[in-house]
mmCIF file of C-alpha atoms and ligand atoms in Angstrom:
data_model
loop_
_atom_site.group_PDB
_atom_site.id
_atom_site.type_symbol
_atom_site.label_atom_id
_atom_site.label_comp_id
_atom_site.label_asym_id
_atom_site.label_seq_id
_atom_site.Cartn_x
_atom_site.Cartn_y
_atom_site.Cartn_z
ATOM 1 C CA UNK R 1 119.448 96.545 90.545
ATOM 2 C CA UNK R 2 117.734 95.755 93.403
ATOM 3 C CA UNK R 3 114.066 97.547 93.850
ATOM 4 C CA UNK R 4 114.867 101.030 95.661
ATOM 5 C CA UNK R 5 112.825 101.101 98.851
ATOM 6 C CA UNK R 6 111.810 104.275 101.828
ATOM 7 C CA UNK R 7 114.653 103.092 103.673
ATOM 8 C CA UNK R 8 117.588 102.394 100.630
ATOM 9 C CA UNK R 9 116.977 105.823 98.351
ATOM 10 C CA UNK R 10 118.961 107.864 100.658
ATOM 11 C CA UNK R 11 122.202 105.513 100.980
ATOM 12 C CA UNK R 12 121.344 104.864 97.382
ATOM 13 C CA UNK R 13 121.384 108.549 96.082
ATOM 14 C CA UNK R 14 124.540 109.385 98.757
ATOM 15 C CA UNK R 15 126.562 106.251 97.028
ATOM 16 C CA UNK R 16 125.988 107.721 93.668
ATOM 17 C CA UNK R 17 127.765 111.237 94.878
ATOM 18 C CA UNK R 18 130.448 108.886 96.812
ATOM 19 C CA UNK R 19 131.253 106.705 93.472
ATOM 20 C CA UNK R 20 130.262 109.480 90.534
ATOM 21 C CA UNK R 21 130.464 112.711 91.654
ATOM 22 C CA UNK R 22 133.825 113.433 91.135
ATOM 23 C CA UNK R 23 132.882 113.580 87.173
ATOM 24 C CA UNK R 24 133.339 116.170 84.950
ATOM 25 C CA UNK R 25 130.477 118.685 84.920
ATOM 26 C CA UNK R 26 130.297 119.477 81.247
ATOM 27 C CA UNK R 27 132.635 122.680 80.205
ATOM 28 C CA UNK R 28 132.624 123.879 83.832
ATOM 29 C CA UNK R 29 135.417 124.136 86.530
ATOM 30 C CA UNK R 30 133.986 121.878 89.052
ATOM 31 C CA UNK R 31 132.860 118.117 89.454
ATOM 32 C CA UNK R 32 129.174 116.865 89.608
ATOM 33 C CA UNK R 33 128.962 116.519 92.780
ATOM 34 C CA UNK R 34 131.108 119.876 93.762
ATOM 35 C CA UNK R 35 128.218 121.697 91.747
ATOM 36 C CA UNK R 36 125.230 119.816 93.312
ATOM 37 C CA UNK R 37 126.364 120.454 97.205
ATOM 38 C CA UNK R 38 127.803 124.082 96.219
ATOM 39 C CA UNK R 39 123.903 124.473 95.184
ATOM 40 C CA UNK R 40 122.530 123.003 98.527
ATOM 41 C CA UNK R 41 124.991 124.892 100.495
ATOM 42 C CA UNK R 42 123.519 128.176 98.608
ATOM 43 C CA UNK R 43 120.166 127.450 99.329
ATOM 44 C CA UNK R 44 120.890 126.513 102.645
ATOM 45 C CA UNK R 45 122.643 129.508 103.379
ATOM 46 C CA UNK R 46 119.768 131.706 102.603
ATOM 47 C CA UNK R 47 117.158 129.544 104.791
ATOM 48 C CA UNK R 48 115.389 128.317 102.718
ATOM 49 C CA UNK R 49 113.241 125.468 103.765
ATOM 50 C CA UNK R 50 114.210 121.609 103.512
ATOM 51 C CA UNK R 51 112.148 120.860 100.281
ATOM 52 C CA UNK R 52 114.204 123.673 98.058
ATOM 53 C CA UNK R 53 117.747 122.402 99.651
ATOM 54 C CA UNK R 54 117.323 119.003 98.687
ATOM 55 C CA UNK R 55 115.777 119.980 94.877
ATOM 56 C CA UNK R 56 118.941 121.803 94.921
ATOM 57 C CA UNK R 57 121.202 118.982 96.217
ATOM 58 C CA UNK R 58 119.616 116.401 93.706
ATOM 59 C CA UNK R 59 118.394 118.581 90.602
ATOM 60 C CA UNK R 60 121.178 117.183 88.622
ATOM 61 C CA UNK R 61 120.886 113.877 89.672
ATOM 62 C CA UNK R 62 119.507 112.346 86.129
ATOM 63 C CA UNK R 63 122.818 113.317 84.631
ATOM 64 C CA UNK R 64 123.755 109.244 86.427
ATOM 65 C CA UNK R 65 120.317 108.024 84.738
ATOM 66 C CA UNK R 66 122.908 104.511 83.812
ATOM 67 C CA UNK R 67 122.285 104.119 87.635
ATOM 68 C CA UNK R 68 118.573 103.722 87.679
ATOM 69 C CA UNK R 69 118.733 99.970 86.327
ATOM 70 C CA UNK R 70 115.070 100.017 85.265
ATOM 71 C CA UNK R 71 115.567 103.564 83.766
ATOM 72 C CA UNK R 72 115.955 102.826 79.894
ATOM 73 C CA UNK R 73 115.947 106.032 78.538
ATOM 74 C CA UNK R 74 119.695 107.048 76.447
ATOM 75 C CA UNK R 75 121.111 109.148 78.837
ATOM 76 C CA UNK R 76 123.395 110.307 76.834
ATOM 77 C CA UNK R 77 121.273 112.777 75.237
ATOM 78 C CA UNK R 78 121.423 116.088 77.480
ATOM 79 C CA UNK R 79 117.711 117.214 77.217
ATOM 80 C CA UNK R 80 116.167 114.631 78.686
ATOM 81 C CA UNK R 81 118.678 114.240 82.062
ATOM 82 C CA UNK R 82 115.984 116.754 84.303
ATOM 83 C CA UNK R 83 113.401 114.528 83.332
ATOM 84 C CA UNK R 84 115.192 111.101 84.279
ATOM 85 C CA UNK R 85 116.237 112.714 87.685
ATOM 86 C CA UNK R 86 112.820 113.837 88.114
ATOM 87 C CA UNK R 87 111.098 110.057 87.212
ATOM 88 C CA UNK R 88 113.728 108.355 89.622
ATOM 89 C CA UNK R 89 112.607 111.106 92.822
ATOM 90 C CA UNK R 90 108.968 111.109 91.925
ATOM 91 C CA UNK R 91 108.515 107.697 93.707
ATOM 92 C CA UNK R 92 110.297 109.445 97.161
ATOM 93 C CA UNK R 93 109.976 112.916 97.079
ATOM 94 C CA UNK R 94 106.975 115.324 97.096
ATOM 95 C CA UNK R 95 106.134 116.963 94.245
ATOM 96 C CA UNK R 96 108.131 120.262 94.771
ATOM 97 C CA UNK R 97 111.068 118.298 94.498
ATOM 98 C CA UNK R 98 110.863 116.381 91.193
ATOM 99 C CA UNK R 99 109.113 119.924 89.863
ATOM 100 C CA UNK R 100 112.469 121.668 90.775
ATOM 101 C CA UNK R 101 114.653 118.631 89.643
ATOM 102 C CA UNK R 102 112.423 118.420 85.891
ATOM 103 C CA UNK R 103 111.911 122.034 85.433
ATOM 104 C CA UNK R 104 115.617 123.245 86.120
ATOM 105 C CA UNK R 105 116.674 123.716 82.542
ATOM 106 C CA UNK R 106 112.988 124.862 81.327
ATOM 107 C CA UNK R 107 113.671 127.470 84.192
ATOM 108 C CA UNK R 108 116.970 128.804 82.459
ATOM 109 C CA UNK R 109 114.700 129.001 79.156
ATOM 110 C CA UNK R 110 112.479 130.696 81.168
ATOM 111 C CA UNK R 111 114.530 133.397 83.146
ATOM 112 C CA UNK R 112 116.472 133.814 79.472
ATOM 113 C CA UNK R 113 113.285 134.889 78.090
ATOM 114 C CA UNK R 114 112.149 137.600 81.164
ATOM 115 C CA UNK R 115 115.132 138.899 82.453
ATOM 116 C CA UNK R 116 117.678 140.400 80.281
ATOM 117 C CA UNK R 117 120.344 140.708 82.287
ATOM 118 C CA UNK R 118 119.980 136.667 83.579
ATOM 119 C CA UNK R 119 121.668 135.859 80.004
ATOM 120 C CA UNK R 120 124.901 137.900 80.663
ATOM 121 C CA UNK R 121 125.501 135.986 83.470
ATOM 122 C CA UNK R 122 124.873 132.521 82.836
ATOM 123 C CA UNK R 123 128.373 130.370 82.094
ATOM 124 C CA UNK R 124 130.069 129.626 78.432
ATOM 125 C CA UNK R 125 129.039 125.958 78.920
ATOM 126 C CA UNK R 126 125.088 126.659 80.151
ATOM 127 C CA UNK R 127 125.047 129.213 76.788
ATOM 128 C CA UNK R 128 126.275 126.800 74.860
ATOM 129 C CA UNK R 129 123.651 124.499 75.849
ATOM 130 C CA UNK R 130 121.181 126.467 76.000
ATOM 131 C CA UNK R 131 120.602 126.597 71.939
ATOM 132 C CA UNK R 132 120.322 122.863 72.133
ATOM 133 C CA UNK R 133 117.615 122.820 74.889
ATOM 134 C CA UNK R 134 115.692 124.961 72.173
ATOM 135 C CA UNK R 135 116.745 128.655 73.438
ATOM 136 C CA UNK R 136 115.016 131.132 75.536
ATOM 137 C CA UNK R 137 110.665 130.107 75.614
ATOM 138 C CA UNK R 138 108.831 132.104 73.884
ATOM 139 C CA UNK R 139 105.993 133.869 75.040
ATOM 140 C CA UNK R 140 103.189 131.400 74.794
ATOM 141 C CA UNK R 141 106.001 128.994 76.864
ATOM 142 C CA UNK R 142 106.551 131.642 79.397
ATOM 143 C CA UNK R 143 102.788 131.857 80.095
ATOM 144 C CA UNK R 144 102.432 128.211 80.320
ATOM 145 C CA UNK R 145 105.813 128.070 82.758
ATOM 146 C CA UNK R 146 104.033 131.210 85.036
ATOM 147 C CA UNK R 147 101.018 128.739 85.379
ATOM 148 C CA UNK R 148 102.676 125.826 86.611
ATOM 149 C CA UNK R 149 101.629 124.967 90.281
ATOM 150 C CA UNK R 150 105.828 125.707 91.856
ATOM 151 C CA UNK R 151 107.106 128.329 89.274
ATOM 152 C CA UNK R 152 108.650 130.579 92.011
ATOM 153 C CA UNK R 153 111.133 127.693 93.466
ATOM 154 C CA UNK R 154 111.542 126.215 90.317
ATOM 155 C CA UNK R 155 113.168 129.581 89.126
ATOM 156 C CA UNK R 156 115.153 129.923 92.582
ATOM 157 C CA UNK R 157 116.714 126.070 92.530
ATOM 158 C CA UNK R 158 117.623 127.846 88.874
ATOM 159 C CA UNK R 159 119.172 130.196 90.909
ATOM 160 C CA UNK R 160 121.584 128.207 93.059
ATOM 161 C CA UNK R 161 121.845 125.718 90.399
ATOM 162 C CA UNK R 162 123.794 128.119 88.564
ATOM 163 C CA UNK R 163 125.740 130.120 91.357
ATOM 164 C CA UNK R 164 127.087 126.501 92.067
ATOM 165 C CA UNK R 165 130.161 126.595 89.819
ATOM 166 C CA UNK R 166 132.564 127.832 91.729
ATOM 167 C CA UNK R 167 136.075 126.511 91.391
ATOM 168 C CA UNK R 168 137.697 125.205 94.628
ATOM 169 C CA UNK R 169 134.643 126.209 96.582
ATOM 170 C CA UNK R 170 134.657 124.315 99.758
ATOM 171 C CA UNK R 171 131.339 123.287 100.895
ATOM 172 C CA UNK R 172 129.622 120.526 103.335
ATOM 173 C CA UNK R 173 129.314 116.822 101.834
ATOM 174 C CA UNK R 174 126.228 114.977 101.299
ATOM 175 C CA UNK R 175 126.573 113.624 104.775
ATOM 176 C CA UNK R 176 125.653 116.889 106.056
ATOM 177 C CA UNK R 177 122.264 116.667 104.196
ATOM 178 C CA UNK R 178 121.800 112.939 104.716
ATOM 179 C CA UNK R 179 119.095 113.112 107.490
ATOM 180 C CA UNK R 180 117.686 116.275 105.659
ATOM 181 C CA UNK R 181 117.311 114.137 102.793
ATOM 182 C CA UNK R 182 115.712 111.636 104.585
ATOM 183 C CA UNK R 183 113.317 113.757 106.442
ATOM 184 C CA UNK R 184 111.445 114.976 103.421
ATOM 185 C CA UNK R 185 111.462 111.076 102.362
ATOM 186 C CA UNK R 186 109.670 110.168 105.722
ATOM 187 C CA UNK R 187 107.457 113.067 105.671
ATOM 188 C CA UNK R 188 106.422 112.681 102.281
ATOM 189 C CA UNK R 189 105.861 108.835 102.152
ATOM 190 C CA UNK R 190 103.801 109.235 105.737
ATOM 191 C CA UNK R 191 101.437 112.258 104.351
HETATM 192 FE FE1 FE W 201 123.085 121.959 87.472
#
């Protein structure tokens, strides 16, 4: 694979949702990339600014780690996909973004752990894999999450992340976030 440069992560990261995202998200009713812009099209919807849309467009983006050609981490094993996505972004996108892309799952262990009712209403499939990303934090992990420098939009990219699985849903493409996308890239690589 070719190096990925300012100007080739964006057509990069929209070819990935144009060739993969059609794949199964594991145990849930809609594709990858169905769940991804369903989550952008939340956050969007609620104004929030440009930064927390496109966590929320790419925060399952490690799940296609066998695209990052210098990535050699197994990406097969579930745990580590937030922290692949987040290693792939970190080079692009400010640091809100990869925080919100690596932290996504530590946020359900999180919100698990502080707010009862969060639990009840989390999907069979993100249950089921919660035991296997080590269940909800305990308290000396919640501390340590409440100190970390984005803990609020971490938890609300949680949010959207998991209000994105809704069958048949019909939301904007990535086209519609392409320049959005690209905007935080500019702004980020120019600071
Ligand atoms: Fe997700």
């Amino acid at each position: 694979m070719t190096e990925l440069t300012q100007d080739t992560i964006v057509p990069f990261l929209a070819d990935i949702f144009a060739r993969r995202g059609h794949e199964e998200y594991l145990g849930e009713e809609v594709t990858m990339s169905a769940h991804m812009l369903q989550a952008a099209h939340f956050a969007e919807a609620e104004g929030q600014r440009v930064e927390i849309i496109v966590a929320a467009l790419l925060h399952d983006i490690g799940h296609f780690t066998s695209e990052f050609g210098s990535f050699t981490m197994n990406d097969t094993v579930d745990r580590l996909h937030e922290e692949a996505g987040a290693t792939v972004l970190a080079e692009f996108f400010p640091s809100v973004v990869t925080d919100c892309v690596r932290d996504h799952v530590a946020a359900k262990r999180y919100l698990c752990a502080v707010d009862p009712t969060y639990f009840d209403d989390l999907s069979d499939a993100s249950v089921q894999s919660l035991s296997l990303q080590g269940g909800p934090m305990n308290e000396a992990e919640v501390a340590e999450f409440e100190k970390l420098e984005n803990t609020r939009d971490i938890v609300q990219v949680r949010l959207y992340d998991d209000r994105g699985k809704v069958h048949g849903m019909e939301v904007p493409g990535f086209d519609h976030y392409r320049s959005m996308v690209q905007g935080v890239v500019d702004s980020h690589l120019s600071t």
